[in-house]
Amino acid sequence: MAAVALLAASCSNEDFSAPAGGDGNVVFTAELPALGSRAYGDGLSATDLKAYVYSVDGETPEYLFSKEATFDGLHATVELALVTGKTYDVVFWAQAPDAPYTYSTTERTISVTYDGAANDESRDAFFVTEAGLTVNGPIHKTVQLKRPFAQLNVLTSDYAEALASGVEVKQTGLTMELPSVLNLADGKVDELAEVTFNLSDLPT
């Protein structure tokens, strides 16, 4: 059983234009990790990318706007119109369209609901934060997103013996302590609680 455990985020609907005049054209190519021929957890379900832009010229980061993109395979392109001479943080989050995540633009955190089953590909997600980006003209940059999860594989050494005795396991569930909040700026997790995933069919 592969249980994608923890976190994360959905979408804010804000999508504002950057201020006009003296803007710098910043193009990011977002990449998901290539996982070879592995079918389960191949990352391809995380098709929706959101980039959250923050000004960091002041004492605290100020949320400005967000931009959406769609992955083609493991790559997506995000183009941002930013102001030359200013410094920004850009938070990238990728998920499936129906993933159980909510993003807080003020806290820069992802929250997850664990209702439902484990072994659910729609829970797959990726993130990275590009911190302290100073715009002094056009920028083209590639960023590598990573999973905020651990994949837990539960194995048994007596499956053949179980089948021979007439016991066939077709579903699995899981109960464990997990965090439900992830800070995308510093990677810290919070709000630990016991979580029970519903029974679901074994992945093929």
Short mmCIF file of N, CA and C in Angstrom, two decimals, residues 4-12 48-52 54 91-96 99-114 122-129 145-149 178-192:
data_model
loop_
_atom_site.label_atom_id
_atom_site.label_comp_id
_atom_site.label_asym_id
_atom_site.label_seq_id
_atom_site.Cartn_x
_atom_site.Cartn_y
_atom_site.Cartn_z
N VAL A 4 -0.01 8.24 0.33
CA VAL A 4 0.54 9.57 0.19
C VAL A 4 0.09 10.36 1.41
N ALA A 5 1.03 10.59 2.32
CA ALA A 5 0.66 11.14 3.60
C ALA A 5 1.08 12.58 3.69
N LEU A 6 0.16 13.47 3.73
CA LEU A 6 0.31 14.83 4.11
C LEU A 6 0.18 15.88 3.06
N LEU A 7 -0.45 16.67 3.33
CA LEU A 7 -0.61 18.04 3.11
C LEU A 7 -1.26 18.54 1.89
N ALA A 8 -1.65 19.34 1.70
CA ALA A 8 -1.74 20.30 0.95
C ALA A 8 -2.31 21.27 0.13
N ALA A 9 -2.45 21.61 -0.96
CA ALA A 9 -3.02 22.88 -1.20
C ALA A 9 -3.81 23.01 -2.43
N SER A 10 -4.73 23.84 -2.38
CA SER A 10 -5.53 24.00 -3.56
C SER A 10 -5.22 25.31 -4.20
N CYS A 11 -6.26 25.97 -4.59
CA CYS A 11 -6.01 27.16 -5.36
C CYS A 11 -6.71 28.35 -4.76
N SER A 12 -6.06 29.48 -4.91
CA SER A 12 -6.74 30.73 -4.69
C SER A 12 -7.23 31.18 -6.05
N ASP A 48 -2.12 20.70 -12.52
CA ASP A 48 -2.42 22.11 -12.30
C ASP A 48 -1.30 22.79 -11.51
N LEU A 49 -0.73 23.83 -12.07
CA LEU A 49 0.34 24.57 -11.41
C LEU A 49 -0.14 25.97 -11.06
N LYS A 50 0.20 26.40 -9.86
CA LYS A 50 -0.13 27.76 -9.43
C LYS A 50 1.15 28.40 -8.91
N ALA A 51 1.43 29.62 -9.35
CA ALA A 51 2.57 30.39 -8.87
C ALA A 51 2.05 31.59 -8.09
N TYR A 52 2.43 31.68 -6.82
CA TYR A 52 2.00 32.78 -5.94
C TYR A 52 3.17 33.74 -5.79
N TYR A 54 5.07 37.11 -4.26
CA TYR A 54 5.14 37.96 -3.06
C TYR A 54 6.25 39.00 -3.24
N VAL A 91 6.12 31.23 -4.92
CA VAL A 91 5.79 29.92 -4.37
C VAL A 91 5.06 29.12 -5.45
N PHE A 92 5.60 27.96 -5.81
CA PHE A 92 5.00 27.10 -6.83
C PHE A 92 4.34 25.90 -6.15
N TRP A 93 3.12 25.59 -6.57
CA TRP A 93 2.39 24.43 -6.06
C TRP A 93 1.71 23.72 -7.23
N ALA A 94 1.93 22.41 -7.35
CA ALA A 94 1.31 21.61 -8.41
C ALA A 94 0.48 20.51 -7.79
N GLN A 95 -0.72 20.27 -8.33
CA GLN A 95 -1.62 19.27 -7.79
C GLN A 95 -2.58 18.80 -8.87
N ALA A 96 -3.30 17.72 -8.56
CA ALA A 96 -4.40 17.27 -9.42
C ALA A 96 -5.57 18.24 -9.27
N ALA A 99 -7.59 17.66 -6.01
CA ALA A 99 -6.79 17.34 -4.82
C ALA A 99 -7.35 18.02 -3.57
N PRO A 100 -7.19 17.40 -2.39
CA PRO A 100 -7.82 17.92 -1.16
C PRO A 100 -6.97 18.95 -0.43
N TYR A 101 -6.50 19.98 -1.14
CA TYR A 101 -5.58 20.93 -0.56
C TYR A 101 -6.11 22.36 -0.61
N THR A 102 -5.71 23.17 0.38
CA THR A 102 -6.10 24.58 0.44
C THR A 102 -4.86 25.42 0.75
N TYR A 103 -4.64 26.46 -0.05
CA TYR A 103 -3.46 27.31 0.14
C TYR A 103 -3.85 28.61 0.83
N SER A 104 -3.04 29.02 1.82
CA SER A 104 -3.24 30.30 2.50
C SER A 104 -2.22 31.30 1.96
N THR A 105 -2.70 32.34 1.29
CA THR A 105 -1.79 33.32 0.72
C THR A 105 -1.09 34.15 1.80
N THR A 106 -1.71 34.32 2.95
CA THR A 106 -1.10 35.11 4.01
C THR A 106 -0.03 34.32 4.76
N GLU A 107 -0.31 33.05 5.04
CA GLU A 107 0.63 32.24 5.81
C GLU A 107 1.61 31.47 4.93
N ARG A 108 1.32 31.37 3.65
CA ARG A 108 2.11 30.58 2.70
C ARG A 108 2.15 29.10 3.13
N THR A 109 0.99 28.61 3.56
CA THR A 109 0.87 27.24 4.02
C THR A 109 -0.16 26.48 3.20
N ILE A 110 0.03 25.17 3.14
CA ILE A 110 -0.91 24.26 2.52
C ILE A 110 -1.56 23.43 3.62
N SER A 111 -2.88 23.28 3.54
CA SER A 111 -3.62 22.43 4.47
C SER A 111 -4.26 21.29 3.70
N VAL A 112 -4.35 20.13 4.35
CA VAL A 112 -4.90 18.96 3.69
C VAL A 112 -6.05 18.40 4.51
N THR A 113 -7.03 17.83 3.82
CA THR A 113 -8.04 17.02 4.50
C THR A 113 -7.76 15.57 4.13
N TYR A 114 -7.81 14.68 5.13
CA TYR A 114 -7.46 13.28 4.93
C TYR A 114 -8.69 12.40 4.76
N SER A 122 -4.93 11.17 -6.79
CA SER A 122 -5.28 12.59 -6.82
C SER A 122 -4.65 13.36 -5.66
N ARG A 123 -4.06 12.66 -4.70
CA ARG A 123 -3.37 13.33 -3.59
C ARG A 123 -1.96 13.76 -3.95
N ASP A 124 -1.43 13.30 -5.07
CA ASP A 124 -0.06 13.64 -5.43
C ASP A 124 0.08 15.14 -5.63
N ALA A 125 1.22 15.70 -5.19
CA ALA A 125 1.43 17.15 -5.30
C ALA A 125 2.93 17.44 -5.20
N PHE A 126 3.31 18.67 -5.63
CA PHE A 126 4.72 19.06 -5.66
C PHE A 126 4.81 20.55 -5.36
N PHE A 127 5.98 20.98 -4.85
CA PHE A 127 6.15 22.41 -4.57
C PHE A 127 7.62 22.80 -4.61
N VAL A 128 7.86 24.09 -4.74
CA VAL A 128 9.17 24.70 -4.53
C VAL A 128 8.95 26.18 -4.33
N THR A 129 9.83 26.83 -3.58
CA THR A 129 9.77 28.28 -3.39
C THR A 129 11.05 28.91 -3.94
N LEU A 145 10.42 21.11 -8.93
CA LEU A 145 9.48 20.91 -7.84
C LEU A 145 9.74 19.55 -7.19
N LYS A 146 9.37 19.44 -5.91
CA LYS A 146 9.57 18.19 -5.18
C LYS A 146 8.31 17.85 -4.40
N ARG A 147 8.18 16.59 -4.04
CA ARG A 147 7.03 16.16 -3.25
C ARG A 147 7.19 16.57 -1.79
N PRO A 148 6.09 16.98 -1.13
CA PRO A 148 6.13 17.26 0.30
C PRO A 148 5.73 16.03 1.12
N PHE A 149 5.87 14.84 0.54
CA PHE A 149 5.32 13.63 1.15
C PHE A 149 6.40 12.59 1.43
N LEU A 178 -0.24 12.11 11.56
CA LEU A 178 0.25 12.89 10.42
C LEU A 178 0.02 14.38 10.65
N PRO A 179 0.88 15.23 10.10
CA PRO A 179 0.60 16.67 10.10
C PRO A 179 -0.40 17.01 9.01
N SER A 180 -1.12 18.10 9.18
CA SER A 180 -2.09 18.51 8.17
C SER A 180 -1.79 19.89 7.61
N VAL A 181 -0.69 20.50 8.02
CA VAL A 181 -0.31 21.82 7.52
C VAL A 181 1.17 21.81 7.17
N LEU A 182 1.51 22.34 6.00
CA LEU A 182 2.89 22.46 5.55
C LEU A 182 3.17 23.90 5.17
N ASN A 183 4.25 24.47 5.71
CA ASN A 183 4.67 25.81 5.33
C ASN A 183 5.57 25.70 4.10
N LEU A 184 5.13 26.27 2.98
CA LEU A 184 5.88 26.14 1.74
C LEU A 184 7.10 27.06 1.71
N ALA A 185 7.20 27.99 2.65
CA ALA A 185 8.35 28.89 2.69
C ALA A 185 9.54 28.25 3.40
N ASP A 186 9.27 27.54 4.52
CA ASP A 186 10.38 26.98 5.28
C ASP A 186 10.33 25.45 5.41
N GLY A 187 9.28 24.80 4.87
CA GLY A 187 9.21 23.34 4.89
C GLY A 187 8.75 22.73 6.20
N LYS A 188 8.38 23.55 7.19
CA LYS A 188 7.96 23.02 8.48
C LYS A 188 6.51 22.55 8.43
N VAL A 189 6.22 21.49 9.23
CA VAL A 189 4.86 20.97 9.30
C VAL A 189 4.25 21.25 10.66
N ASP A 190 2.92 21.18 10.73
CA ASP A 190 2.22 21.52 11.97
C ASP A 190 0.91 20.75 12.03
N GLU A 191 0.26 20.83 13.21
CA GLU A 191 -1.06 20.26 13.47
C GLU A 191 -1.07 18.74 13.30
N LEU A 192 -0.26 18.07 14.13
CA LEU A 192 -0.22 16.60 14.13
C LEU A 192 -1.50 16.05 14.74
#
